[in-house]
XYZ file of C-alpha atoms in Angstrom:
561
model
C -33.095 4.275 -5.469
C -35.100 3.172 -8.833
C -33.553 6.911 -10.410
C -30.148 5.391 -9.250
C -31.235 3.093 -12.916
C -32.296 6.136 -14.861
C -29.078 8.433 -14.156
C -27.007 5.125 -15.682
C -28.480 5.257 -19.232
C -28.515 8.841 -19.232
C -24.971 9.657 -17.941
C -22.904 6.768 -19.279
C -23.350 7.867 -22.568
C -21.875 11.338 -21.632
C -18.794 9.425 -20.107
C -15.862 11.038 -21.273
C -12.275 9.980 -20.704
C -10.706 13.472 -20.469
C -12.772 14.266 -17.608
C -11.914 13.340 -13.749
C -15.341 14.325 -11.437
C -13.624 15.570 -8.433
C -15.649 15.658 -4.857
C -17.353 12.714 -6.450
C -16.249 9.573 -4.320
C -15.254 9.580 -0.539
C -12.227 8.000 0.818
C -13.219 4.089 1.406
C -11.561 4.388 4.884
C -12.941 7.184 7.425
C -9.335 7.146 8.676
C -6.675 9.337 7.247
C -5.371 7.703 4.632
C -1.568 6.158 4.459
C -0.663 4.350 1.433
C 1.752 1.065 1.320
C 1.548 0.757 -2.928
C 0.889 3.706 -5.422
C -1.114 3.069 -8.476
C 0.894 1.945 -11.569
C 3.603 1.108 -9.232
C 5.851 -1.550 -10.858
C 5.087 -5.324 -9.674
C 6.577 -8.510 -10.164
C 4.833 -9.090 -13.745
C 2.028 -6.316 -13.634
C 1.373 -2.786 -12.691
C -0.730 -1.899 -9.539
C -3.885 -1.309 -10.511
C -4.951 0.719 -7.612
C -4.199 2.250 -4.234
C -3.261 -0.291 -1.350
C -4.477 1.686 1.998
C -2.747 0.668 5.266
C -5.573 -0.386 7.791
C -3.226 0.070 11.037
C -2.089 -2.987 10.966
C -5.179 -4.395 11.472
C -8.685 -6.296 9.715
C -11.985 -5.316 10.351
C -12.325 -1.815 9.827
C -15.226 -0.416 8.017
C -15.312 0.342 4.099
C -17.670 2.607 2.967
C -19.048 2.742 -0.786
C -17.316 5.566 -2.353
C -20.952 6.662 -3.794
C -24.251 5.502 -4.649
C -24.504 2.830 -7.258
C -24.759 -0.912 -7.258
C -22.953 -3.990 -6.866
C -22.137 -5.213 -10.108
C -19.830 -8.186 -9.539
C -18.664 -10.121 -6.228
C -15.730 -12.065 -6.391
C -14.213 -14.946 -3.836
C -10.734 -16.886 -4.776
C -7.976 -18.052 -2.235
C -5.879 -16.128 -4.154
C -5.633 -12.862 -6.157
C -7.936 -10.225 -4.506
C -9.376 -12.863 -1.668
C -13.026 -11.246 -1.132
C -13.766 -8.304 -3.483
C -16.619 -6.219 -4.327
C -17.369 -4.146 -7.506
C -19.483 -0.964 -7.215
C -20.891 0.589 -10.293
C -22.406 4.110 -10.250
C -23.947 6.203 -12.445
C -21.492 7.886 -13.598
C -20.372 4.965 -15.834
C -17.252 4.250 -13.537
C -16.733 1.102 -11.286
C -14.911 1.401 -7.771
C -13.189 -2.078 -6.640
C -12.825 -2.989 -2.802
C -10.623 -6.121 -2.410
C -8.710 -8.100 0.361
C -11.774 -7.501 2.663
C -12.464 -9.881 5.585
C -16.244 -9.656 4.946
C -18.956 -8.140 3.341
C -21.842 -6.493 4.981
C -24.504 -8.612 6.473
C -27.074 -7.812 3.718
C -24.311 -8.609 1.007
C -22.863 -11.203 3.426
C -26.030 -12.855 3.496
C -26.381 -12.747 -0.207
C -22.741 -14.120 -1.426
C -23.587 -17.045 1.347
C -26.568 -18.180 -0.550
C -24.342 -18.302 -3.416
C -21.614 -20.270 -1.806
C -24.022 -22.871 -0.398
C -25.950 -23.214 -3.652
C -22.930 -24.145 -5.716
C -21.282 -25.321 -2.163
C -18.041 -24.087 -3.354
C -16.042 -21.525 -1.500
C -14.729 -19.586 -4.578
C -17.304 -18.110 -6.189
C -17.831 -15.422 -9.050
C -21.176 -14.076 -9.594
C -22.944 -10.611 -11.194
C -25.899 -8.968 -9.609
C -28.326 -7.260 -12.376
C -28.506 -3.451 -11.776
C -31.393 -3.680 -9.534
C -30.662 -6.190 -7.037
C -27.925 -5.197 -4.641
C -28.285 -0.822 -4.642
C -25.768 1.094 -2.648
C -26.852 4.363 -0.657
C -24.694 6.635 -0.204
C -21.929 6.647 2.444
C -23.028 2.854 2.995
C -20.787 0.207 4.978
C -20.658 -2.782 2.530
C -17.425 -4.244 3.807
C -14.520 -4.923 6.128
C -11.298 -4.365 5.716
C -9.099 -7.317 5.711
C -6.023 -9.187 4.447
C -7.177 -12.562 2.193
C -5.770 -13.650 -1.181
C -2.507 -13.006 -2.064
C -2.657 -9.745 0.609
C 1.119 -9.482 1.978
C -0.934 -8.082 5.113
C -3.676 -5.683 6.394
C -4.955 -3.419 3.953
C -7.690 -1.884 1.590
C -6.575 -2.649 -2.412
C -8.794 0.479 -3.818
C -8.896 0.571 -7.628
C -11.646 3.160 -10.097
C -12.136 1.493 -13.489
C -13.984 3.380 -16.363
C -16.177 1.873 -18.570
C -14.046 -0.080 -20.532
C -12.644 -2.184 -17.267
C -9.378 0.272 -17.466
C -8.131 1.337 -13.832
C -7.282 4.776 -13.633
C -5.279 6.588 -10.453
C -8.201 7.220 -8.381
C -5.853 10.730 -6.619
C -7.452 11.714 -9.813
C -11.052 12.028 -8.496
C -9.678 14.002 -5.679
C -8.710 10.973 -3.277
C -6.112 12.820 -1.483
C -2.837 11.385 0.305
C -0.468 14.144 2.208
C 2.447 13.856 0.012
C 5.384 17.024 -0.144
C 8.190 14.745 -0.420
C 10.411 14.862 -3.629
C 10.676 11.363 -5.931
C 14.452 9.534 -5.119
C 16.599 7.906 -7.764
C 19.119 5.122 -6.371
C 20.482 4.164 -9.738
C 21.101 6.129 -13.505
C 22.290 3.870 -15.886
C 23.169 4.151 -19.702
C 22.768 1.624 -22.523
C 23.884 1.286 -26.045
C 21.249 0.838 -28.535
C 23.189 -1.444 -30.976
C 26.798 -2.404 -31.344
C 28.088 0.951 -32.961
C 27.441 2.515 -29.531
C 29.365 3.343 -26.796
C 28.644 4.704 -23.526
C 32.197 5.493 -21.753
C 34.553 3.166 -24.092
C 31.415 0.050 -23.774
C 29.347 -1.659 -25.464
C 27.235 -2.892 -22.651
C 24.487 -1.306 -20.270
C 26.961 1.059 -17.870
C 25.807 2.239 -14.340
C 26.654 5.909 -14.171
C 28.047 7.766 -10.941
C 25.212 9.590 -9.297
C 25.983 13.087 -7.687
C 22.755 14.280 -4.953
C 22.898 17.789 -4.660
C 21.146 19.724 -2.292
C 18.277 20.836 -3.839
C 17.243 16.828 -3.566
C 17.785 16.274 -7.225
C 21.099 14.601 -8.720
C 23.635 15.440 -11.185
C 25.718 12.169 -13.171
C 29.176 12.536 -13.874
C 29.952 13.272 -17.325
C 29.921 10.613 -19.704
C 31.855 9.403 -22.936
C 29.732 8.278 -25.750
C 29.019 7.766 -29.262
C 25.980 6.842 -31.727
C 22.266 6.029 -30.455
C 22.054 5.920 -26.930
C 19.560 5.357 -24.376
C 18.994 5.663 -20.244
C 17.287 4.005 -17.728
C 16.597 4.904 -14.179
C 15.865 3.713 -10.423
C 13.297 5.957 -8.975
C 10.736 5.630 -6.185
C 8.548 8.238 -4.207
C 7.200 8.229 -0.368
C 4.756 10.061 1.010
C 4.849 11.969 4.101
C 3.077 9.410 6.539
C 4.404 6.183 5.293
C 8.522 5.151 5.371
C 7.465 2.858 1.773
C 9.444 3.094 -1.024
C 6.621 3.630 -3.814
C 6.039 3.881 -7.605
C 6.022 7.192 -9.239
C 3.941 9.469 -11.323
C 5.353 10.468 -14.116
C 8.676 10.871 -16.306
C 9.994 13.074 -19.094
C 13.374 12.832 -20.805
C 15.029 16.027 -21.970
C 17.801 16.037 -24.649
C 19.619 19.415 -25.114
C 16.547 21.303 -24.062
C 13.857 19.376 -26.131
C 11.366 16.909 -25.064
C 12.378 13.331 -25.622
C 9.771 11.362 -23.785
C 6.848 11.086 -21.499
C 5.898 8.382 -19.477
C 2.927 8.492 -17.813
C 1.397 6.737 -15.074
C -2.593 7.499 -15.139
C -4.443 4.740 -16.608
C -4.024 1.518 -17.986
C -5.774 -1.524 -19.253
C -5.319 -5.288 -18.252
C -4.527 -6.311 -21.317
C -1.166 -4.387 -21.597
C 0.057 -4.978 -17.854
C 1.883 -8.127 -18.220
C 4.037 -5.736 -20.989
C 5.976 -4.307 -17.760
C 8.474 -6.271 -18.603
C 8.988 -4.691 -21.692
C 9.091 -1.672 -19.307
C 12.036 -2.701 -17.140
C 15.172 -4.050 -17.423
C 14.036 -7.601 -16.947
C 17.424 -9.332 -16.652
C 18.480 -6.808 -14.071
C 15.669 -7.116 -12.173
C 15.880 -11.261 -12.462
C 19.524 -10.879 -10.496
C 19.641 -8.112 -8.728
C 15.866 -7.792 -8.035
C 15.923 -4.328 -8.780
C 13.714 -2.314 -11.274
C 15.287 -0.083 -13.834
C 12.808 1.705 -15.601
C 14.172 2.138 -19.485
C 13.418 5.575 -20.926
C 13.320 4.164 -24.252
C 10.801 2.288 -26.111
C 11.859 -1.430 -27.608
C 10.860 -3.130 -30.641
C 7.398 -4.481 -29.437
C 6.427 -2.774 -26.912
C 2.854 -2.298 -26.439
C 2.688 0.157 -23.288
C -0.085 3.086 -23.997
C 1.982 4.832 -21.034
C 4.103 6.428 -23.303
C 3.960 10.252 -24.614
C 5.652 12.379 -26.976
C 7.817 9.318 -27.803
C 10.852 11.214 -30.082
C 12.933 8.499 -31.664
C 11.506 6.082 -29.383
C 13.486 7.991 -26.400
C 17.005 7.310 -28.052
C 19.314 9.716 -28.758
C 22.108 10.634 -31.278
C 25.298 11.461 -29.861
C 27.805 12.330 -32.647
C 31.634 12.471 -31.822
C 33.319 15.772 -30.524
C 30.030 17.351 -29.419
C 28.835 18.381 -25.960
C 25.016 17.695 -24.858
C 22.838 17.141 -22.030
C 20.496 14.722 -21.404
C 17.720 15.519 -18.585
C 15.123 13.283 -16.675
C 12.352 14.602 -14.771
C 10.721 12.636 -12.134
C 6.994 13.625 -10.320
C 4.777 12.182 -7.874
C 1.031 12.770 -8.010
C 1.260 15.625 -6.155
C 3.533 17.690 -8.536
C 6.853 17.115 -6.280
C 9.479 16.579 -8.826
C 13.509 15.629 -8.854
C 15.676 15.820 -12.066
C 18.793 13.940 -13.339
C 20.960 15.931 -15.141
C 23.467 13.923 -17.177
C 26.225 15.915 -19.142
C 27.729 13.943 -22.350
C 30.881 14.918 -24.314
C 31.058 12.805 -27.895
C 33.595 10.543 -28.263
C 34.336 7.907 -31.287
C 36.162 5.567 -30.050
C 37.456 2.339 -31.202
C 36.081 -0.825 -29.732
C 36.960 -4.386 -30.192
C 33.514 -6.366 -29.453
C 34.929 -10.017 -29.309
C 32.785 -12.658 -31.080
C 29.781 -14.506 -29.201
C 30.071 -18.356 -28.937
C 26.786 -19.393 -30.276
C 27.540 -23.097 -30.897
C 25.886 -24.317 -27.527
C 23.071 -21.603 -28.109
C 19.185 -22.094 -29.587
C 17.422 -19.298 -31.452
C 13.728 -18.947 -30.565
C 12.067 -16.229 -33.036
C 9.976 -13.885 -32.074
C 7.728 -13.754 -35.684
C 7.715 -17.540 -36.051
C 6.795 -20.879 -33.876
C 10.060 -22.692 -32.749
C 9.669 -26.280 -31.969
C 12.486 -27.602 -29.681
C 12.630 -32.079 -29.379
C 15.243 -34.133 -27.462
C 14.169 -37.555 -26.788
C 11.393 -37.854 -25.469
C 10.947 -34.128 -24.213
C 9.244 -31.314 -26.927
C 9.314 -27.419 -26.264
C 7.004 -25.255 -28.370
C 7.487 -21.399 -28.910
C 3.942 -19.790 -30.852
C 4.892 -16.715 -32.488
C 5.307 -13.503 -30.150
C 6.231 -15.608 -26.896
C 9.526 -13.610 -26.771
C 9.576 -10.176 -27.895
C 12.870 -10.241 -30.116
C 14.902 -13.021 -31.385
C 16.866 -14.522 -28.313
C 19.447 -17.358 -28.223
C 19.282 -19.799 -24.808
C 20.591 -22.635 -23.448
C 18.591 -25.471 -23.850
C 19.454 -29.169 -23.182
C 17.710 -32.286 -21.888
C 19.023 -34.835 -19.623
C 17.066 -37.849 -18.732
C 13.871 -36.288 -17.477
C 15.112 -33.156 -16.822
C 14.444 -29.975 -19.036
C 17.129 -27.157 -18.745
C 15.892 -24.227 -20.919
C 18.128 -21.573 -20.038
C 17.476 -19.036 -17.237
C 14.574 -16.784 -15.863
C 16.228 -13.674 -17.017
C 14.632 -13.106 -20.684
C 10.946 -11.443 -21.052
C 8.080 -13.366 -22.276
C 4.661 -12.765 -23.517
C 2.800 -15.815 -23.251
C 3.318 -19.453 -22.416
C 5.697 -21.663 -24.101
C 4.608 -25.403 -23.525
C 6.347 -28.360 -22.637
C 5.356 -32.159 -23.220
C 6.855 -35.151 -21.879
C 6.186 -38.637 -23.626
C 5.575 -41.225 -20.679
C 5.111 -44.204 -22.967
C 8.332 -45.491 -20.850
C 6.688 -45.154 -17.713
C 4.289 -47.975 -16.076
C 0.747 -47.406 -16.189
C 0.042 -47.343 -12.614
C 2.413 -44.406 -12.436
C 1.252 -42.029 -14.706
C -1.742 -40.772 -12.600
C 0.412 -39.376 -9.936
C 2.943 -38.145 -11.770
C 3.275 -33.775 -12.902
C 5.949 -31.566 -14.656
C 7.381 -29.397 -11.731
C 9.771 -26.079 -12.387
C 12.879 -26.549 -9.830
C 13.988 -23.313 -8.154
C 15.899 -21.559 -5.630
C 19.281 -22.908 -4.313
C 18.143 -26.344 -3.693
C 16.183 -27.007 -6.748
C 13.033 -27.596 -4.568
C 10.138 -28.730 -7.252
C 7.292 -26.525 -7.523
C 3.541 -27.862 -9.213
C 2.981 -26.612 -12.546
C -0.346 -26.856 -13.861
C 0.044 -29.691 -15.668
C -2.421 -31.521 -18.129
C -2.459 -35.527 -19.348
C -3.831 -36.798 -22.258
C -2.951 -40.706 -22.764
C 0.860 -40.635 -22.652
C 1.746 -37.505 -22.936
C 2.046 -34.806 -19.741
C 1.824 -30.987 -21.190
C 2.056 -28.014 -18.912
C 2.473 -24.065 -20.039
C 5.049 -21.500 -18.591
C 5.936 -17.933 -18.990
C 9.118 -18.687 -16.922
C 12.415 -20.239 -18.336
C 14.232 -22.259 -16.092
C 14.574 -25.923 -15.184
C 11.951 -28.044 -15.128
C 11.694 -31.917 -14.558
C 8.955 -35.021 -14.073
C 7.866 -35.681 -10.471
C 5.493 -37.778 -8.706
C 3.617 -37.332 -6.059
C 2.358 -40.552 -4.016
C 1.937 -38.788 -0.484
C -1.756 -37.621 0.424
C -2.466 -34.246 2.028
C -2.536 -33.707 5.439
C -5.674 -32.779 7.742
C -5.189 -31.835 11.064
C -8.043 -30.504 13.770
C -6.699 -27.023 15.229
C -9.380 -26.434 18.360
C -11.436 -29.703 18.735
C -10.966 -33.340 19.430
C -12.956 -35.877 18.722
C -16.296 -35.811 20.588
C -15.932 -32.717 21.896
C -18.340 -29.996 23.124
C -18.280 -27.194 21.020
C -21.144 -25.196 22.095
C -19.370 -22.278 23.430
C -17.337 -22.294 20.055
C -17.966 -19.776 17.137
C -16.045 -21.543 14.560
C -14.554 -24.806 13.656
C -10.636 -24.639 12.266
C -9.096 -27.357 10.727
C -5.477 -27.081 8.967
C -4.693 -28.915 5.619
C -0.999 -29.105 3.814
C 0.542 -30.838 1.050
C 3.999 -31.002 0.494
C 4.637 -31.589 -2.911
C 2.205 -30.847 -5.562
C -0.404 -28.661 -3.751
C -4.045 -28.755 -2.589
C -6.245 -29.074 -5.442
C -9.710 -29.260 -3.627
C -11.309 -29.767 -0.633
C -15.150 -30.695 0.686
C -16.998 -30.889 4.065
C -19.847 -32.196 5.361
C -21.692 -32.282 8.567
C -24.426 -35.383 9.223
C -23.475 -35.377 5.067
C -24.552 -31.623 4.100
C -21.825 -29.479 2.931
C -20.376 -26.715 5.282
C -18.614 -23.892 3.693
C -15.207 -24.002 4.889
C -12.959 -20.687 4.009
C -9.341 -21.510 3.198
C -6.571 -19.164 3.478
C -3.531 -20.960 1.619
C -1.533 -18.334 3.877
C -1.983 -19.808 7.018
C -3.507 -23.681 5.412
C -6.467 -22.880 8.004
C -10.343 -24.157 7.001
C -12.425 -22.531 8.982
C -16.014 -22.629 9.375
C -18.698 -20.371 10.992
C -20.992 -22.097 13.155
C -23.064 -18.648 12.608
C -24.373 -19.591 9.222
C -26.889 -21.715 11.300
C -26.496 -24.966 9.387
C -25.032 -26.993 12.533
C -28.331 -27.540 14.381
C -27.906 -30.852 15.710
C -26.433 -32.010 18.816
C -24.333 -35.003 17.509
C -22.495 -33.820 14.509
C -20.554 -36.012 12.132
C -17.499 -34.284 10.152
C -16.076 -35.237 7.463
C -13.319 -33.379 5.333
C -11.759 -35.058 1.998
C -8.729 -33.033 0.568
C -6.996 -33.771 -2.867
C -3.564 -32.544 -4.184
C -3.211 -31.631 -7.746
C -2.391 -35.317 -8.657
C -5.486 -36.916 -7.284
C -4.143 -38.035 -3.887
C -6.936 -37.889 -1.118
C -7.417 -38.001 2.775
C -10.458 -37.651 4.727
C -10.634 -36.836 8.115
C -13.715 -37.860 10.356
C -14.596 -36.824 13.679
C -18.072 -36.453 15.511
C -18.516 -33.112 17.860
C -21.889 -32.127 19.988
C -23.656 -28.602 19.975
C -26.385 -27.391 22.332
């Protein structure tokens, strides 16, 4: 295994982008594999940076290293990717396993050391080249479903060398896939207010035609000036009924290439710019993704290809044209959109905006919003274009318009609590209100003397609350001074209702006990297998604290032969 440490330094400097090593890495799974998400399939506020593998509705199945190497990083958070494990090989790329149950027992027994030496749960930590060596076709996990898992599965990513995930189908992972790419939606949008798409000057949902060959004509369309098109498209594969991201796009305008975007690779950096990607609005009230075939001012995306006038076209009045999309999976099956225009000037009477109750924030320049005792700061490039909101304060409450405009980065808000008494302050947190009943939800939220400062990349509403109630801790299979011999693990459930758990800590005969949380189900739950229950009388004790600082501690003795 010491040549596993030679073949790094020699072939990582041969690492070259273009090239894909096929036959190089086995499937994870030794079952065939079904996929619930595609990689670069469109997320709430990222792209998926891998392929999530259905485990049969169930956890513990084996994963296998996908080839030799060594375990370069181990990673365990409550939410996120739960338990993961990071493989590097030597041929400079990094394979990620995440949502597992557990580890192996040699790595299990290693990330346990870890956890009881900083006797925290959540831990982070980076093996050196030599210490944790993978053979080949090795078990080094089980499948599971912790984090911020939606259920069962295997979240597979490959990563070059440079931390960028790339579609691992292109190292040959294969998924049965002969299905053609659907669209559900076509829609057309002006690019500024001398354009029209069918007598508008507004985004216009066009008529979609399926034909039988499984791709889709639009009816033909009125227009004028620079114009541009978005589109609602999704793939499945032959095994699974999911509706999935695609592959890859081109746009077509009277027979020459318009625009490429393609779906291969990525880095980190640029994923939280899929909202520069999709209709964002749309997708904020109708929860549905349009993907625009045109490229906005700041946009950032490396996905994009061949990128003629940013994907816009000219239409100019009494001509006839055609505008074509072409949609692919992975696996070459392809469906086009073929959208017949006829130019047409036509007179349009846009009536004037009411700005009067409106804000500008600027996208170039900081924007500092006050109102009593309430301040709203804007850095340069939080929004990616000059946008005007609603903004007002009343009493305590913030109303800065609604979630339906894209932002970069946090804007931050700051309350001034001089008014408040002292003895308040400490429990007190800026909360966002949402859904139907304005239900508060904890923002991380920071005091320094008076003043109570939180970030966001959401607008919305957002108000002072306090939180005086402290969480709850209740025993799930023991009593107090039971016999728990025959028991392999201890489960306790915790819950806060208002501001969140913040921490937690437990001790038997006062040594910590590594308690897993899974803020799914609220469950603690320790393993009386890590052998550091070896008494017969056993005192527990459990302290949890909410984000504010309010704790409870629960206390109960059990006995173990």
């Amino acid at each position: 295994m010491r040549k596993i440490l030679l073949l790094f330094l020699v072939t990582s400097s041969m690492y070259s982008q273009s090239e894909y090593p096929q036959d190089y890495f086995r499937n994870p799974l030794d079952i065939t594999l079904v996929l619930s998400g595609t990689f670069a399939e469109l997320r709430s506020a990222h792209f998926h940076s891998g392929l999530d593998i259905k485990t049969q509705q169930k956890t513990g199945l084996k994963v296998y290293a996908a080839a030799e190497g060594y375990v370069s990083r181990i990673k365990i958070s409550h939410y996120g990717y739960g338990k993961a494990l990071y493989v590097t090989h030597p041929n400079g790329y990094t394979t990620v396993y995440a949502h597992l149950q557990k580890f192996s027992d040699r790595l299990e027994k290693y990330i346990k050391e870890c956890q009881y030496d900083k006797e925290t749960f959540e831990v982070e930590v980076f093996p050196s080249a030599d210490e944790l060596l993978i053979t080949p076709n090795e078990v080094i996990a089980y499948s599971g479903n912790t984090g911020g898992s939606g259920g069962p599965h295997l979240h597979f990513e490959i990563r070059d060398n440079q931390e960028r995930p790339i579609n691992p189908m292109l190292f040959g992972i294969d998924i049965k896939d002969s299905r053609q790419p659907f669209v559900s939606a076509v829609y057309a949008y002006p690019k500024d207010e001398n354009a029209t798409i069918n007598g508008k000057n507004e985004r216009v949902p066009l008529r979609l035609i399926p034909q039988k060959t499984g791709d889709y004509k639009v009816e033909e369309i009125t227009a004028y000036g620079n114009i541009g098109f978005g589109v609602t498209s999704y793939d499945k594969q032959d095994l699974a009924p999911n509706n999935n991201g695609v592959s890859n796009i081109q746009t077509f305008f009277n027979g020459n290439k318009s625009l490429e975007i393609d779906f291969k690779r990525f880095s980190f950096d640029e994923t939280k710019h899929i909202k520069r990607l999709i209709d964002y609005e749309y997708f904020k009230t109708k929860r549905s993704r349009i993907q625009k075939l045109f490229i906005e001012e700041n946009n950032p995306l490396s996905l994009y290809k061949d990128a003629y006038d940013n994907g816009y076209i000219m239409v100019e009045d009494s001509t006839s044209s055609v505008f074509k999309t072409r949609i692919r999976d992975f696996k070459g099956n392809e469906t086009w959109v073929n959208i017949p225009i006829q130019g047409k000037k036509e007179a349009l009477e846009i009536p004037e905006a009411d700005y009067s109750n409106k804000t500008t924030i600027y996208a170039n320049q900081a924007t500092e919003l006050k109102t009593g005792l309430v301040t709203v700061n804007f850095y340069s490039n939080t929004v990616y274009e000059d946008v005007d909101i609603d903004y007002s304060v009343s009493s305590d409450t913030l109303h800065l318009h609604e979630d339906n405009i894209p932002l970069q980065k946090n804007f931050y808000i700051n309350y001034d609590l001089s008014h408040y008494k002292p003895k308040d302050l400490d429990k007190m947190f800026i909360a966002r209100l949402y859904g139907y009943y304005k239900k508060p939800s904890y923002v991380s939220t920071k005091r320094k003397g008076n003043t109570l400062s939180a970030g966001s990349k959401v607008l919305g509403t957002y108000t002072l609350a306090m939180d005086t109630v402290a969480p709850t801790i209740t025993p799930i299979n023991f009593k107090d001074k039971k016999w728990l011999s025959k028991y392999r693990y201890l489960k306790v459930k915790i819950d806060d209702d208002l501001s969140g758990i913040s921490k937690y800590r437990a001790t038997v005969n006062g040594q910590w006990i590594l308690m897993e949380y899974d803020y799914k189900t609220k469950m603690l739950v320790h393993d009386f297998n890590d052998n550091i229950v070896k008494d017969t009388k056993n005192d527990l004790k459990i302290i949890v604290t909410d984000n504010v600082g309010n704790s409870s501690t629960f206390e109960a003795t059990f006995f173990r032969k």
